[in-house]
Coordinates of C-alpha atoms and ligand atoms in Angstrom, one line a residue:
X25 CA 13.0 15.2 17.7
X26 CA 16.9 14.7 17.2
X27 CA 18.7 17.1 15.6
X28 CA 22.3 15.5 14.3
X29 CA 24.8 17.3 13.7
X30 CA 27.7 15.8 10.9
X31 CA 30.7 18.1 12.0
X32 CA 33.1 17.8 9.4
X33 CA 30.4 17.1 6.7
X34 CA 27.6 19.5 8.0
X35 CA 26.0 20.6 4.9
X36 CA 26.4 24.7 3.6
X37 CA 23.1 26.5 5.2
X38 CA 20.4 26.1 2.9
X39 CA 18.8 28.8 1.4
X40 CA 15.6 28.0 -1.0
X41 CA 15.4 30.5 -4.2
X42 CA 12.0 31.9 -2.7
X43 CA 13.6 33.0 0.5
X44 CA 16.9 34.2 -1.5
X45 CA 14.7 36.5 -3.0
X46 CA 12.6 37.5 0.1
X47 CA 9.5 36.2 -1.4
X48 CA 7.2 33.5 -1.2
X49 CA 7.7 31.6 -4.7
X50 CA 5.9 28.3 -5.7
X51 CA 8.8 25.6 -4.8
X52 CA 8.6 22.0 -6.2
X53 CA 7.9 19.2 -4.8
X54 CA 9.0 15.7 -6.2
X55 CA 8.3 12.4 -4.4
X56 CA 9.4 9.3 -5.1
X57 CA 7.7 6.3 -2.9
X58 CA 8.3 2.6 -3.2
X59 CA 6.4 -0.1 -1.7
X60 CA 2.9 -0.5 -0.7
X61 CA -0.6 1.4 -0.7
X62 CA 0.3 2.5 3.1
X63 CA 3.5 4.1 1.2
X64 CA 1.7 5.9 -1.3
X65 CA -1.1 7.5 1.4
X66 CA 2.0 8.7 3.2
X67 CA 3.4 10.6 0.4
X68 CA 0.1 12.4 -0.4
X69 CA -0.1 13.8 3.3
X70 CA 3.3 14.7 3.2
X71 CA 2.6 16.5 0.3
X72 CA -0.1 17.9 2.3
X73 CA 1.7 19.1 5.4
X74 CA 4.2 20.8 3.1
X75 CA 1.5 22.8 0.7
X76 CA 0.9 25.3 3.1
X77 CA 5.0 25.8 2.9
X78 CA 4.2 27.0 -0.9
X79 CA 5.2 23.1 -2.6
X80 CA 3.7 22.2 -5.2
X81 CA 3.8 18.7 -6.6
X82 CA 6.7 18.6 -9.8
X83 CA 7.4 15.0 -11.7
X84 CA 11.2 16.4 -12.5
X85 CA 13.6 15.9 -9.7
X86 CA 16.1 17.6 -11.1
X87 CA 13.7 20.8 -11.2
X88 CA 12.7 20.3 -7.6
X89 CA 13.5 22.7 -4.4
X90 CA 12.8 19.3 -2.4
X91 CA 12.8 15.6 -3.2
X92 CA 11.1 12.8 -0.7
X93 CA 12.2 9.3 -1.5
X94 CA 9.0 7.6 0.9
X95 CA 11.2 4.2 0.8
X96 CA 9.9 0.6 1.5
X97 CA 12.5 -2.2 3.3
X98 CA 10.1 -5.0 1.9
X99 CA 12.0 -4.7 -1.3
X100 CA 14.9 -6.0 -1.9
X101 CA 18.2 -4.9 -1.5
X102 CA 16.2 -2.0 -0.2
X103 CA 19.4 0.1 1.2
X104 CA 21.7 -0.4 -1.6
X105 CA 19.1 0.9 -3.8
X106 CA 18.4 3.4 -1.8
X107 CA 21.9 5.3 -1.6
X108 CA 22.5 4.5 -5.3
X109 CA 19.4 6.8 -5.9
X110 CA 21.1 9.3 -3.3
X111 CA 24.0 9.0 -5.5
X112 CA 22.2 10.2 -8.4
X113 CA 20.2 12.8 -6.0
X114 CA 23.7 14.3 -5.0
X115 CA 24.8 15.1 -8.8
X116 CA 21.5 17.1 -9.2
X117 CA 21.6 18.6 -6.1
X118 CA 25.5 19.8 -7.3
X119 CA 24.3 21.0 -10.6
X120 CA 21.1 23.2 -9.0
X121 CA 24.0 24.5 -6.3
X122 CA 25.7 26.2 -9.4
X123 CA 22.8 27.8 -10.8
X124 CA 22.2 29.2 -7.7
X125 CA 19.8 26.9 -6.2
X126 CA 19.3 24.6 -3.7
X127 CA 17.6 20.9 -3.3
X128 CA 16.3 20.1 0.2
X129 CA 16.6 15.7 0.4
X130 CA 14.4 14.1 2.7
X131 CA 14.3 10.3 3.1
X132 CA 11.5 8.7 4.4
X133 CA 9.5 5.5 5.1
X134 CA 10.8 2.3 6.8
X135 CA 14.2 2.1 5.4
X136 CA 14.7 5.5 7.1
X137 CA 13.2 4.2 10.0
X138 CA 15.9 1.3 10.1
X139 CA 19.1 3.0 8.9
X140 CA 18.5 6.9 9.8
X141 CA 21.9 7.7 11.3
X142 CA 23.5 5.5 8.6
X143 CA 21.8 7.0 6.0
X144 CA 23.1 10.6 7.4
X145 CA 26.5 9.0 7.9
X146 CA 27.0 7.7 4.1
X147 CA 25.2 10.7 2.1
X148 CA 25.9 13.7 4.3
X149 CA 23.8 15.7 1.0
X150 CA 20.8 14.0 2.7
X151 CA 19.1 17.1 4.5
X152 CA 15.9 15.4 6.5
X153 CA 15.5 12.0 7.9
X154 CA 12.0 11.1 9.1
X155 CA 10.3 7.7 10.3
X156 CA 7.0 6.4 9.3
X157 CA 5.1 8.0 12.5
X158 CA 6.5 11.3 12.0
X159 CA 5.3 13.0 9.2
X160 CA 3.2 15.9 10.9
X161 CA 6.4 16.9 11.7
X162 CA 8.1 17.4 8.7
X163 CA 7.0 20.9 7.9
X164 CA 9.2 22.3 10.7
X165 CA 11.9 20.1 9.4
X166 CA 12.0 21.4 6.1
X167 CA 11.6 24.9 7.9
X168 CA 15.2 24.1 10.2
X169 CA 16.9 22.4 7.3
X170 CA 16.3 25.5 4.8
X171 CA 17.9 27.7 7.6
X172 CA 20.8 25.5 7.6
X173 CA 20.3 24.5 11.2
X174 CA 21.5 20.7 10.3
X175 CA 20.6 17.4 9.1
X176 CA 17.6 16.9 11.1
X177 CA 16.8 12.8 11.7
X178 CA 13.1 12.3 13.2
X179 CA 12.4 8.1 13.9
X180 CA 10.8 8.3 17.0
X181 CA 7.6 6.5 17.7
X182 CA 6.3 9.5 19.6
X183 CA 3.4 9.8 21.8
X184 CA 1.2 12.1 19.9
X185 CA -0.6 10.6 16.6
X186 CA 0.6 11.7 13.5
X187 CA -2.9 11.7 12.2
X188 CA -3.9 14.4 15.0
X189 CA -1.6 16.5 13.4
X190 CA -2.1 16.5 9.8
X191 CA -3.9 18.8 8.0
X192 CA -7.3 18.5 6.3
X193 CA -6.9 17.6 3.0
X194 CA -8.6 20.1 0.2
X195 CA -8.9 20.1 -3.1
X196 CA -10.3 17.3 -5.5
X197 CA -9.7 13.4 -4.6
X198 CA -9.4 10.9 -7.0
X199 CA -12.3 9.0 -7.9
X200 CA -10.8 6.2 -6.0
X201 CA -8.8 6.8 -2.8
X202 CA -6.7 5.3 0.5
X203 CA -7.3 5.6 3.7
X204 CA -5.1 4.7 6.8
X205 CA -7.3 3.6 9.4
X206 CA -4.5 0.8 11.3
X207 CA -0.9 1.2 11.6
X208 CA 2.2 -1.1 13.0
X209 CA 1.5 -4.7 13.6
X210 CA 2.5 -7.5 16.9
X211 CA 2.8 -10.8 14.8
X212 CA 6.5 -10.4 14.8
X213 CA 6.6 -12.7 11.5
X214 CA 10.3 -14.0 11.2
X215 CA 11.0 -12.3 7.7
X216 CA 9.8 -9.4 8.3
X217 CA 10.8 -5.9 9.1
X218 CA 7.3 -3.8 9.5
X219 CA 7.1 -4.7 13.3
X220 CA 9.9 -3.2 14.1
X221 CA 9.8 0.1 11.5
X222 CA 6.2 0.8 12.2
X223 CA 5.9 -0.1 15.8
X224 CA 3.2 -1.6 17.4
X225 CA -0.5 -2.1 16.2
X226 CA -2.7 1.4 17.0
X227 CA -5.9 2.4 15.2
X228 CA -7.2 5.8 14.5
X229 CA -10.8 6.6 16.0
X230 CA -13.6 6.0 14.5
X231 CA -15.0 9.1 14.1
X232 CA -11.2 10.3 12.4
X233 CA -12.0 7.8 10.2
X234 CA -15.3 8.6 8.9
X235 CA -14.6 12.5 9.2
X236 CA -11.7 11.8 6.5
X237 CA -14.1 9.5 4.9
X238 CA -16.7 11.9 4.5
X239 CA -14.7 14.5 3.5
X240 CA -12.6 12.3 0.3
X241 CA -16.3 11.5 -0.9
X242 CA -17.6 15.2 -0.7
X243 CA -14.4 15.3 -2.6
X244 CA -15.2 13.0 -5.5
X245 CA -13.5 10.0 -4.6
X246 CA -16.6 7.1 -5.2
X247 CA -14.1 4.2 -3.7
X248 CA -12.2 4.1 -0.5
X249 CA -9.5 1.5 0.6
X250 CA -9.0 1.4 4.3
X251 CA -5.5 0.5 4.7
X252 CA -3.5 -1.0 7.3
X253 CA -0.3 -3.5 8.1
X254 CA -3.0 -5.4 9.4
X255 CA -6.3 -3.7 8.5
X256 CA -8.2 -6.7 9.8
X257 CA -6.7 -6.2 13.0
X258 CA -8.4 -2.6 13.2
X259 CA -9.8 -2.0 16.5
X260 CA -10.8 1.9 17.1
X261 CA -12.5 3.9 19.6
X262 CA -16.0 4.2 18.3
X263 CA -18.2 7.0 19.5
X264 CA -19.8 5.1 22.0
X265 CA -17.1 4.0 23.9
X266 CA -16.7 0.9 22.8
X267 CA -13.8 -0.7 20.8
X268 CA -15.1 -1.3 16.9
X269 CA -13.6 -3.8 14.7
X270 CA -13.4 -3.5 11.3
X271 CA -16.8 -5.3 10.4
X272 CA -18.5 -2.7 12.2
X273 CA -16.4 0.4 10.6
X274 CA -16.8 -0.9 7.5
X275 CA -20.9 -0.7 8.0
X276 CA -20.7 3.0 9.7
X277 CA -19.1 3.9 6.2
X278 CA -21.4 2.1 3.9
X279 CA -23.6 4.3 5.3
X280 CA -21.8 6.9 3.4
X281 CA -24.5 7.9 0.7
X282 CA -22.4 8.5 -2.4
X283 CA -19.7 6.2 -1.5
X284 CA -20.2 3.3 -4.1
X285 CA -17.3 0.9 -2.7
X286 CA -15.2 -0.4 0.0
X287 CA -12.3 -2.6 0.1
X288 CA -9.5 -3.0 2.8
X289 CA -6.1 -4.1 3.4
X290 CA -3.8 -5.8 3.8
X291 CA -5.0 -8.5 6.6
X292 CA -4.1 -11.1 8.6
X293 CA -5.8 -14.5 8.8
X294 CA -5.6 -14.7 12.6
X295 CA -7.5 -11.6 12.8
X296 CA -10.1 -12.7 10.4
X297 CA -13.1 -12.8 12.8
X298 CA -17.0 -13.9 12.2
X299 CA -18.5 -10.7 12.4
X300 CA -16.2 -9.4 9.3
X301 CA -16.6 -12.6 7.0
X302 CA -20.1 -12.1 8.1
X303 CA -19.6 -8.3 6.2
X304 CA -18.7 -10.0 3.1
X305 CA -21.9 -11.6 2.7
X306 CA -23.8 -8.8 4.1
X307 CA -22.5 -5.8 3.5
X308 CA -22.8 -5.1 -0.5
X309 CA -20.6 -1.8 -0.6
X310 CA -17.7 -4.0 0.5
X311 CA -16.1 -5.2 -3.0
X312 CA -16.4 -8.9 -3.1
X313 CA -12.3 -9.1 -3.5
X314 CA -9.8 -9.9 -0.6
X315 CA -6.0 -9.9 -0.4
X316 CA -5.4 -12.8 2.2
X317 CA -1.5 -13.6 2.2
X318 CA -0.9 -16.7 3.0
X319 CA 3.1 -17.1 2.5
X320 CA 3.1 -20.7 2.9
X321 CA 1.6 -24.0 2.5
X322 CA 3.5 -25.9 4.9
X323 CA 2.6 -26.0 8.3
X324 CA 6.4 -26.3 9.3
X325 CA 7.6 -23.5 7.2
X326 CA 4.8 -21.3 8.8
X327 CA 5.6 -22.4 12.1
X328 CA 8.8 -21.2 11.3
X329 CA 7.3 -18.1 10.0
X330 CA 5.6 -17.5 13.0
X331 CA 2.4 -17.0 10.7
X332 CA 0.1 -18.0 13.9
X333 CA -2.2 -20.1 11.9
X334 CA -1.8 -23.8 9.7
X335 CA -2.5 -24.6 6.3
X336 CA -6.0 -25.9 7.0
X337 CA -6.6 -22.7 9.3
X338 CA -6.7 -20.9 6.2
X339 CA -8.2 -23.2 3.8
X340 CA -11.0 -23.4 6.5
X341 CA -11.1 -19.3 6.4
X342 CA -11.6 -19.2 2.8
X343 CA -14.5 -22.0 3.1
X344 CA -16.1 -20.0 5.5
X345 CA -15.2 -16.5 3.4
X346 CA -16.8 -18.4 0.4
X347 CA -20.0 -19.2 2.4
X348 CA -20.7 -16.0 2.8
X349 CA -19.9 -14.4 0.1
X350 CA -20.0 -17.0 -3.0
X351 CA -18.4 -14.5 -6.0
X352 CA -15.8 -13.8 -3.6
X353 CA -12.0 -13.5 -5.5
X354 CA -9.1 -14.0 -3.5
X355 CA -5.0 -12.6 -4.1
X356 CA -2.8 -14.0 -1.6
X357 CA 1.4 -13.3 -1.0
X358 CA 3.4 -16.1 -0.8
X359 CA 7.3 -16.4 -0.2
X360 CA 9.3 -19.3 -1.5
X361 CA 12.2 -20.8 -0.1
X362 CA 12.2 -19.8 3.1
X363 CA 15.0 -20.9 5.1
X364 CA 14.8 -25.0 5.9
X365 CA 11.9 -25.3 2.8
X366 CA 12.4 -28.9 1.5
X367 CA 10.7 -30.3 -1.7
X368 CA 7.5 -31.9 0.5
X369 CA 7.1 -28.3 2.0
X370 CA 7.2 -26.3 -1.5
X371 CA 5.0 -29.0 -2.5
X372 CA 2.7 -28.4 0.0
X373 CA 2.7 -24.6 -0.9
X374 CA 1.7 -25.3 -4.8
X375 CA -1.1 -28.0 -3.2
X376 CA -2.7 -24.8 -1.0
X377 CA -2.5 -22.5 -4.3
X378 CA -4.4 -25.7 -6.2
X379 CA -6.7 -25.7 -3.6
X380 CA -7.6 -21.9 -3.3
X381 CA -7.2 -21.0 -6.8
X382 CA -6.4 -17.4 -6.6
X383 CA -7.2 -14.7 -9.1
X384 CA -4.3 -12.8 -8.4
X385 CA -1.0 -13.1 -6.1
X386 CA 2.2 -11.6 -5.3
X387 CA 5.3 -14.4 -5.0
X388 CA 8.9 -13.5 -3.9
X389 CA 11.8 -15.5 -3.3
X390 CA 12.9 -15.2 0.3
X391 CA 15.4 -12.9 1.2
X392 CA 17.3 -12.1 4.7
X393 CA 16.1 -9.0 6.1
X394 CA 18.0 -7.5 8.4
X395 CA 18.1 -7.5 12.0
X396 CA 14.5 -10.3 11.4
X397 CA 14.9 -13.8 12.9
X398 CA 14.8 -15.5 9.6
X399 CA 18.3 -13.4 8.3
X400 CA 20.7 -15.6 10.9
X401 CA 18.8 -19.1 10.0
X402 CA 21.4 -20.9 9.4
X403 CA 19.6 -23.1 6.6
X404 CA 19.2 -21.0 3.7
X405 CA 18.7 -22.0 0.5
X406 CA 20.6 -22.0 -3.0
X407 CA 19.5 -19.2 -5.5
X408 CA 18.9 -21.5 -8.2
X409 CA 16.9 -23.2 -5.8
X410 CA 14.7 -20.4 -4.7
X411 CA 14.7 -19.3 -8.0
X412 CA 13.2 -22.6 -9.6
X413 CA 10.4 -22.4 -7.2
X414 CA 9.6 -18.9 -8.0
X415 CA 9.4 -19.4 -11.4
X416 CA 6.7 -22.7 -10.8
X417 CA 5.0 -21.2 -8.4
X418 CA 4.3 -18.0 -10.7
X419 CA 3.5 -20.3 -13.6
X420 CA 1.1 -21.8 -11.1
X421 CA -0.5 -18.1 -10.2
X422 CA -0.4 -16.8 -13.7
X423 CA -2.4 -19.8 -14.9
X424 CA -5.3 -19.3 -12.3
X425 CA -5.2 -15.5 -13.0
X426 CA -6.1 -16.0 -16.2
X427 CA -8.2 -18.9 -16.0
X428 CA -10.0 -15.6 -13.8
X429 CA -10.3 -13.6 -15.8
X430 CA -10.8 -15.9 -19.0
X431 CA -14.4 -16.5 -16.5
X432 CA -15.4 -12.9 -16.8
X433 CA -15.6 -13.4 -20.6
X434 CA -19.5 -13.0 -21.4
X435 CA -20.1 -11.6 -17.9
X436 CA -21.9 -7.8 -17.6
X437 CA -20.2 -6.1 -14.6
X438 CA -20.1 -3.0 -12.9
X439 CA -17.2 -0.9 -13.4
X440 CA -16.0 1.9 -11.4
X441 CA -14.6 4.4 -14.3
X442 CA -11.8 6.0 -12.8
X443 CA -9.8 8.1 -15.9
X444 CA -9.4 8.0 -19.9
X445 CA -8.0 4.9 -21.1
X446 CA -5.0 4.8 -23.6
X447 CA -7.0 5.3 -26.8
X448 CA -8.8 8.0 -27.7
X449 CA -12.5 7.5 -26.6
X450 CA -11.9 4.8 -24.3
X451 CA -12.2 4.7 -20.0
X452 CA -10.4 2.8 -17.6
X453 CA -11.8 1.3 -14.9
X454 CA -12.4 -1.4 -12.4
X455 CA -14.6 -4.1 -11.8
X456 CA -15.5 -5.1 -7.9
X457 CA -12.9 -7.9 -8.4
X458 CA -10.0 -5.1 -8.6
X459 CA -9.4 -6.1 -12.7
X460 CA -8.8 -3.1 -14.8
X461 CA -11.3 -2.6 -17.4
X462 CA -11.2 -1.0 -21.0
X463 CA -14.6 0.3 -22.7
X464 CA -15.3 2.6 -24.9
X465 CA -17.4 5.7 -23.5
X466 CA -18.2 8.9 -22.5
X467 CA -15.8 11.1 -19.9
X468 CA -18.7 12.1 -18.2
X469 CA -18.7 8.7 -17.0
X470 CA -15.4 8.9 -14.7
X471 CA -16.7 8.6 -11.5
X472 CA -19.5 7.0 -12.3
X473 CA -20.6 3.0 -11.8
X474 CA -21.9 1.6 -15.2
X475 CA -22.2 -2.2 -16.4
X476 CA -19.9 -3.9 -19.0
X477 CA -20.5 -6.7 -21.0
X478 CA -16.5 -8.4 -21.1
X479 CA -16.1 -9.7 -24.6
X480 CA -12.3 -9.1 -24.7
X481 CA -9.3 -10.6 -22.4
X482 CA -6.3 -8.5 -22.1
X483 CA -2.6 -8.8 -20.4
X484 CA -3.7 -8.6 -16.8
X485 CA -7.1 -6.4 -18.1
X486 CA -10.4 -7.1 -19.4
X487 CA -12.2 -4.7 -22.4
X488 CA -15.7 -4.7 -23.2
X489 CA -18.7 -2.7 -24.4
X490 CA -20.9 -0.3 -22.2
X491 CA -24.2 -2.0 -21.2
X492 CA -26.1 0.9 -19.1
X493 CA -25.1 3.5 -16.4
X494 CA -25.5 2.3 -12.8
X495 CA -27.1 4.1 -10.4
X496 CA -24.7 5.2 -7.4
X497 CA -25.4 2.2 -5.2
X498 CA -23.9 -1.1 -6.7
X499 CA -26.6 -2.9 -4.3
X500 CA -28.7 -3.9 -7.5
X501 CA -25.7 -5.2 -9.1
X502 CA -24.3 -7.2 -7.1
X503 CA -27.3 -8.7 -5.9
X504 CA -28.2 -9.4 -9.7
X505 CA -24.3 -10.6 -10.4
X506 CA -24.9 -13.0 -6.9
X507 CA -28.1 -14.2 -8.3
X508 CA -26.5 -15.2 -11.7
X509 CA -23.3 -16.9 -9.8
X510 CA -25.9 -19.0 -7.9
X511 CA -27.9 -20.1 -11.2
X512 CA -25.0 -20.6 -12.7
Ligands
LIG9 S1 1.6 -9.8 9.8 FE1 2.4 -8.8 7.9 S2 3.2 -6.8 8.7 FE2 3.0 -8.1 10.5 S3 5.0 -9.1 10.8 FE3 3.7 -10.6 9.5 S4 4.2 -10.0 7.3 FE4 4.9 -8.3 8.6

């Protein structure tokens, strides 16, 4: 670990109330996180490794001994925003000083991973810096920084796993959960920053896997996620010696008795090999729903991408994803103008999307990350540009979204009930093709599989009526729900 010193702008020693007052008191905890499903795991094992500190999770930041923005450099403008919410963190962190108090900052994520000594250089009020591979060590950062021994800045990519050094999660999961099984990734894509803020590709071991995965079941979760830069990519020790892939991980935790569903992400088409499209067909736990991003349509923009694969490399994929798994829904993420994009190869994007027809999709306008390939092209394009394809490219998506979920209409499907829904009486859940669902039933049901028959489209939702409880295994289901696709 680094520990920097800021000279003239060394923060006062910090001092939490608890230890002003020589005891342990309950200290609050608020976290911020931006980004993806990889950011949000990370903040509830940060909030992990601190509990046994005495934080405790608080959804006022101005109330909180300690504040973690977990910060994603996919977004946009991703610094500036970031130190305009320092901004606003130093005013509260001023006011709790006069009362008396203090207000440990930490930043994490990528963005800290890219700009850690600036971020200590412009908002000296920030207390802990810490990269994405570092979290197990933030406990005894917390512990220097309330002793006033310094900003402490942690980015390394360090030797030992971060997941060795975690602790065991207690207490109740959610009904559905995340689970980091891959991190990093080696495509080096031209736009974008994850190779270099989350290193290389590693996998955790397959037995780490399926000991968290067991114990987030035994603690009421019913759906797990495996999550990765590039999940697909997943190759862990197994038990046996050999490296598994994801195909084969995915069957050792079907074999998980009361775990109802799996799904994974976020993948890679290169890595999308036989024996996991084989899964989809074969493995009826695994959720009949992939997010597959594409980014392009042209094969000269995703040469220039460095995507490693062509239009019809994908559209092959999905054939052969279809094959196996008919009912299969796909999301994809695609960027337009890219640097260089001309009309024929925008064109060629909405002629893949017509091709596909997606049920869901996320769709940004390019924009120059820093210290990527793609930032110094020296062919980018207009705003209004960029902007006029977004907006007909997202007419495009929205269109086949609903034309999606217009389909379920008259279906029965099996919904995962994960909480109360907004009126009173009513459950939220989702069906296997990741579409929130509203019916009206029972909170015993949370948790619990049951089938609904869709009469109702919402904005981005479907409702319906309650048909009959499912038992814990959606193997009936989906069999049934295959059966009907093929009659169809
Ligand atoms: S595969 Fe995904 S994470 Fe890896 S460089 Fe490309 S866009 Fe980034």
């Amino acid at each position: 670990m680094v520990e920097l010193r800021h000279g003239d702008v060394l923060p006062a020693p910090l001092t939490t109330r608890a230890q002003a007052d020589g005891q342990r008191l309950p200290k609050s905890l608020f976290i911020k996180t931006y980004g993806c499903q990889m950011n949000v795991y990370d903040s509830a094992r940060m909030a992990e490794t601190l509990t046994p500190l005495g934080y405790a999770a608080t959804d006022r930041p101005e109330a909180a001994d300690m504040v973690i923005l977990n910060t994603c450099h996919i977004r946009e403008k991703a610094a500036e925003k970031l130190f305009s919410e320092l901004g606003r963190l130093r005013g509260l962190k001023a006011e709790r000083r006069q009362d008396g108090a203090e207000m440990i900052i930490a930043v994490a994520g990528c963005v800290a991973q890219a700009e850690g000594a600036e971020i200590l250089r412009r908002a000296p009020h920030v207390d802990i810096v810490l990269g994405p591979q570092t979290y197990h060590r933030l406990p005894e950062m917390v512990a220097l920084a309330a002793r006033g021994a310094g900003a402490q800045l942690d980015t390394e990519f360090p030797v030992e796993s971060k997941f060795d050094h975690l602790p065991d999660a207690s207490g109740e999961a959610g009904v559905t959960a995340f689970l980091s099984v891959q991190e990093g990734c080696d495509k080096f894509c031209s736009f974008c920053v994850v190779p270099y803020t989350r290193g290389a590709e590693a996998s955790r071991p397959v037995a780490a896997v399926l000991k968290e995965a067991e114990s987030l079941v035994a603690r009421g979760a019913r759906e797990i996620t495996l999550l990765g830069q590039n999940v697909n990519a997943y190759h862990g020790a197994g038990p046996d010696g050999a490296e598994w892939g994801l195909a084969r991980l995915i069957g050792a935790l079907a074999g998980i008795g009361d775990l109802a569903r799996i799904r994974y992400t976020t993948s890679h088409p290169a890595d999308m090999d036989e024996a996991l499209i084989a899964a989809h067909g074969e493995e009826s736990k695994l959720m009949p729903f992939l997010h597959l991003p594409v980014q392009s349509g042209s094969d000269r923009i995703l040469a220039a991408m460095n995507r490693k694969h062509r239009a019809a490399d994908y559209l092959d994929l999905i054939g052969r994803l279809r094959q196996a798994r008919p009912d299969l829904a796909l999301s994809t993420d695609i960027i337009v103008g890219f640097p260089g994009e001309s009309d024929a190869d925008f064109a060629a994007t909405l002629a893949l999307i017509e091709a596909v027809g997606f049920a869901a999709a996320f769709c940004f306008k390019y924009s120059p990350r820093p210290g990527t390939p793609a930032a110094g092209a020296s062919d980018q394009l207009p705003e209004p540009v960029k902007a006029e394809r977004l907006a007909r490219v997202q007419a495009l998506l929205a269109r086949q979204g609903r034309d999606f979920n217009r389909s379920m209409i008259g279906r029965r499907l099996p919904v995962l009930f994960e909480n109360p829904g907004r009126r009173e009486g009513q459950l939220k859940g989702r069906s296997p093709y990741l579409q929130p669902v509203h019916a009206p039933g029972p909170a015993s049901l949370i948790g619990s599989i049951a089938e609904v028959e869709i009469d109702e489209l919402g904005v981005g939702s479907l409702g319906g009526r309650l048909a009959a409880a499912m038992p814990a295994s959606e193997r009936p289901m989906a069999a049934a729900l295959l059966a009907a696709i093929a009659s169809a």
